[in-house]
Amino acid sequence: MTQHDTMISIRNVGKRFGPVVAVEDACFDIRRGEFFSILGASGSGKTTLLRILAGFEAATSGAVFIDGAQMDAVPPHQRPVNMVFQNYAIFPHLNVRDNIGFGLRKLKLDRAERQKRIGAMLDLIKLPGFGDRHADQLSGGQRQRVALARALILRPKVLLLDEPLGALDKQLREQMQIELRALQRSVGITFVLVTHDQEEALTLSDRIAVMADGRVLQVDTPAGLYERPCSRRVAGFVGNMNFLPARVLSQAGGATSIDIPGCGTTCSIATKRLEHCSSDISLAIRPERITLHRSRPAAPAIAVAGVLRDRMYLGERTHFQIELEPGGATVAVSSSTMKAEALGTIGPGAQVWLSWPEDALIPLGNE
Ligand SMILES: Nc1ncnc2c1ncn2[C@@H]1O[C@H](COP(=O)(O)OP(=O)(O)O)[C@@H](O)[C@H]1O
Ligand SMILES: [Mg+2]
């Protein structure tokens, strides 16, 4: 990546609050114009890292660069960033126009220019004609759009968003996700979004940093995180995943033979896919990569017998829980409902077979 493409550079950033390590040795770059998310469970250090970028918190170690300039000594209001908070920080006593234009006052623009910019923002957030409304006459989603406009009108290089949709109900949240993404595309500003909602991060982001216990576990595209998680923790955090305990048996000619005790079978995996694992590994497999059969399939190399324990109809998809015969481990299978119906009316207790292609198995270390 060239210097030109980098908007934010986070170099070995750490933050302690007394004995608490909130962020540990974070090291990654955010590109210019990127929609970037920081994803992690509550308490993983996301807000602390965002506040360090905004300048509300000083890092204990490391450095932050924004658009090539080191930020350590730069106070929040002089950084080329703006922040949007979860709790719609808009002024209840002001109308929409004055809320959006609030930050412009210090820019000493003339009235016509100010009104022009506010009008453009009202159009951008699809609230034209709402300028005279008071904040308490707005819905949650509308208030959050006003908060976004208020941050964007100052034309920051970076917009920092801390769980901005967290307080909205599911339907409104999904609608606002689409709008947020469209808004980011139209203004072309770098967005850094903090969320604990993996679906939100996958839907919105160009790239995602996954955090746990203050550490950044992986930085990747949504597809990269989903298809090539680097550890069990990331794999378990992003989407649904089955983990099969496994043991390396032998290596020969670029292939490694692996025993999967819970399935009563062995398999062969390209050795280069095991480079980062010790001998103690798990094989991860997504529920939708497993095919369900009523009788033993002829072709695939791996076919495992099991008993159907549960079947859940979810509309477009149907989920199954299968208890494997030798190990007693339970595996989740997700199939399109059309395919599930082709299997006929099998219910709990039915004998079934599972198969999967070799490349569906993701070898992971157990650390
Ligand atoms: N001002 C503070 N003083 C002491 N501990 C803090 C402070 N802010 C955050 N922490 C601690 O740092 C850790 C990370 O918090 P935070 O960044 O808010 O996580 P997240 O936003 O991912 O939920 C937590 O253990 C939290 O209790
Ligand atoms: Mg937080």
XYZ file of C-alpha atoms in Angstrom, residues 108-356:
249
model
C -17.489 32.361 10.067
C -19.309 31.621 6.820
C -21.819 34.130 5.521
C -25.490 33.323 6.018
C -26.160 32.375 2.388
C -23.277 29.870 2.315
C -24.367 28.425 5.667
C -27.956 27.932 4.465
C -26.709 26.398 1.223
C -24.611 23.822 3.053
C -27.417 23.005 5.485
C -29.855 22.598 2.571
C -27.451 20.214 0.837
C -27.163 18.167 4.035
C -30.962 17.981 4.460
C -31.161 16.595 0.924
C -28.303 14.158 1.589
C -30.002 12.663 4.662
C -33.368 12.659 2.849
C -35.025 15.114 5.232
C -35.715 18.110 2.950
C -38.457 20.232 4.481
C -37.580 19.119 8.016
C -35.361 22.134 8.743
C -37.845 23.823 11.119
C -38.777 20.705 13.061
C -37.629 20.396 16.620
C -35.468 17.473 17.662
C -38.208 16.068 19.883
C -40.535 15.844 16.869
C -38.215 13.367 15.146
C -38.130 9.566 15.204
C -35.001 7.725 16.386
C -33.838 7.100 12.834
C -34.401 10.740 11.844
C -32.487 11.980 14.894
C -29.573 9.756 14.004
C -29.578 11.107 10.437
C -29.428 14.646 11.826
C -26.474 13.618 14.017
C -24.732 12.259 10.889
C -25.413 15.456 8.930
C -24.087 17.572 11.794
C -20.814 15.645 11.694
C -20.555 15.582 7.884
C -21.244 19.282 7.301
C -17.780 20.109 8.664
C -16.336 17.971 5.852
C -13.982 15.907 8.000
C -11.477 13.579 6.335
C -12.646 10.810 8.648
C -15.995 10.120 10.298
C -15.811 8.008 13.468
C -19.028 6.211 14.408
C -19.446 4.454 17.760
C -22.322 1.953 17.520
C -24.384 4.636 15.739
C -27.329 2.324 15.048
C -27.242 0.409 18.327
C -30.322 2.060 19.821
C -32.575 1.472 16.800
C -34.914 -1.480 16.434
C -33.956 -4.229 13.980
C -35.988 -3.109 10.971
C -34.937 0.534 11.220
C -31.331 -0.517 11.850
C -31.265 -2.533 8.629
C -32.754 0.354 6.666
C -30.239 2.794 8.187
C -27.365 0.417 7.326
C -28.268 0.698 3.649
C -28.533 4.482 3.950
C -25.257 4.768 5.828
C -23.453 2.791 3.144
C -25.011 4.894 0.367
C -24.129 8.064 2.266
C -20.501 6.993 2.657
C -20.278 6.218 -1.079
C -21.745 9.567 -2.060
C -19.520 11.700 0.200
C -16.381 9.556 -0.263
C -15.195 10.238 3.304
C -13.335 7.529 5.245
C -15.758 5.968 7.758
C -14.575 4.069 10.841
C -17.508 2.280 12.482
C -17.446 0.495 15.818
C -19.983 -2.308 16.252
C -20.568 -5.532 18.187
C -22.978 -6.676 15.455
C -21.160 -8.980 13.043
C -23.931 -8.843 10.449
C -23.727 -5.051 10.463
C -19.949 -5.152 10.008
C -20.165 -7.705 7.172
C -22.905 -5.780 5.354
C -21.358 -2.335 5.540
C -17.617 -2.675 5.442
C -14.872 -2.740 2.860
C -12.648 -4.181 5.601
C -13.046 -5.162 9.252
C -10.717 -5.386 12.258
C -11.873 -8.073 14.704
C -11.001 -7.279 18.339
C -11.113 -9.401 21.494
C -9.705 -8.565 24.926
C -7.960 -5.457 23.628
C -6.173 -7.289 20.818
C -6.735 -7.045 17.073
C -7.121 -10.652 15.912
C -7.511 -10.150 12.159
C -7.946 -7.334 9.652
C -9.570 -8.475 6.431
C -12.412 -8.057 3.952
C -15.816 -9.485 4.957
C -15.255 -12.436 2.585
C -11.717 -12.935 3.896
C -12.909 -13.110 7.513
C -15.759 -15.431 6.624
C -13.872 -17.788 4.303
C -10.345 -17.616 5.738
C -10.534 -16.852 9.470
C -7.041 -16.981 11.007
C -8.059 -18.451 14.357
C -10.819 -20.297 16.187
C -11.876 -17.101 17.899
C -12.401 -15.200 14.658
C -14.105 -18.211 13.072
C -16.493 -18.502 16.005
C -17.230 -14.793 16.064
C -18.070 -14.259 12.400
C -21.065 -16.321 11.261
C -21.902 -19.850 12.406
C -19.153 -22.443 12.396
C -18.717 -26.120 13.262
C -15.418 -27.178 14.831
C -14.275 -30.775 14.435
C -11.370 -31.901 16.625
C -8.590 -33.285 14.433
C -5.109 -34.790 14.605
C -2.299 -34.637 12.078
C -1.262 -38.156 11.032
C 1.425 -37.782 8.358
C 2.705 -35.617 5.539
C 3.685 -36.687 2.042
C 3.973 -35.004 -1.352
C 2.418 -31.684 -0.365
C -0.563 -33.306 1.336
C -1.216 -33.888 5.024
C -3.330 -36.729 6.249
C -5.614 -35.794 9.138
C -7.686 -37.920 11.449
C -11.135 -36.538 12.406
C -12.020 -38.804 15.351
C -15.526 -37.402 15.830
C -16.393 -38.378 12.260
C -14.658 -41.763 12.268
C -12.757 -40.786 9.153
C -9.537 -39.294 7.848
C -9.028 -36.666 5.218
C -6.204 -35.123 3.235
C -5.453 -31.391 3.170
C -2.830 -29.448 1.188
C 0.110 -29.015 3.600
C 0.506 -25.342 2.775
C -2.917 -24.673 4.285
C -1.557 -25.931 7.617
C 1.493 -23.663 7.729
C 0.319 -21.685 10.747
C -0.975 -24.603 12.798
C 0.744 -26.907 15.263
C -0.206 -30.599 15.390
C -3.103 -29.751 17.695
C -5.736 -28.460 15.262
C -9.434 -28.146 14.656
C -11.143 -28.335 11.322
C -13.730 -25.625 10.938
C -16.591 -26.008 8.481
C -19.497 -23.684 7.729
C -22.992 -25.217 8.093
C -23.869 -24.270 4.498
C -20.850 -26.151 3.070
C -22.221 -29.490 4.324
C -24.623 -31.485 2.155
C -27.237 -33.726 3.708
C -28.170 -37.101 2.134
C -30.695 -39.823 3.005
C -28.334 -42.598 1.969
C -24.587 -42.905 1.699
C -23.423 -40.728 -1.217
C -21.267 -42.488 -3.784
C -18.842 -39.881 -5.048
C -17.407 -37.618 -2.302
C -14.283 -38.661 -0.464
C -15.752 -37.815 2.926
C -19.135 -39.188 3.923
C -20.115 -39.312 7.571
C -23.101 -41.053 9.131
C -25.330 -39.343 11.677
C -28.756 -39.072 13.196
C -31.039 -36.105 12.646
C -31.827 -34.446 15.980
C -33.585 -31.246 14.965
C -34.909 -29.489 11.892
C -35.711 -25.761 11.860
C -37.581 -24.057 9.028
C -36.304 -20.474 8.571
C -38.023 -19.520 5.334
C -35.445 -19.406 2.586
C -33.161 -21.766 4.542
C -33.646 -24.824 6.703
C -31.265 -25.681 9.545
C -30.511 -29.179 10.786
C -28.753 -30.501 13.883
C -27.016 -33.815 13.219
C -25.487 -36.063 15.869
C -22.495 -37.864 14.381
C -22.424 -41.567 15.060
C -18.975 -42.437 16.315
C -18.205 -39.334 18.360
C -21.621 -38.132 19.435
C -20.616 -34.577 18.408
C -23.385 -32.377 17.060
C -22.940 -30.623 13.725
C -25.084 -27.808 12.326
C -26.085 -28.030 8.671
C -27.767 -25.238 6.742
C -29.418 -25.988 3.443
C -31.644 -24.030 1.097
C -35.232 -24.937 1.879
C -35.714 -26.064 -1.730
C -32.952 -28.660 -1.320
C -34.170 -29.600 2.157
C -37.645 -30.298 0.774
C -36.166 -32.507 -1.929
C -34.960 -34.771 0.919
C -38.577 -35.487 1.841
C -40.165 -35.361 5.280
C -37.281 -36.645 7.373
C -37.679 -35.784 11.057
C -35.806 -36.331 14.326
C -34.305 -39.809 14.656
C -33.800 -40.295 10.902
C -30.509 -41.795 9.703
C -28.657 -39.389 7.429
C -25.291 -38.905 5.735
C -23.175 -35.796 5.488
C -20.630 -34.910 2.819
C -18.449 -31.901 2.019
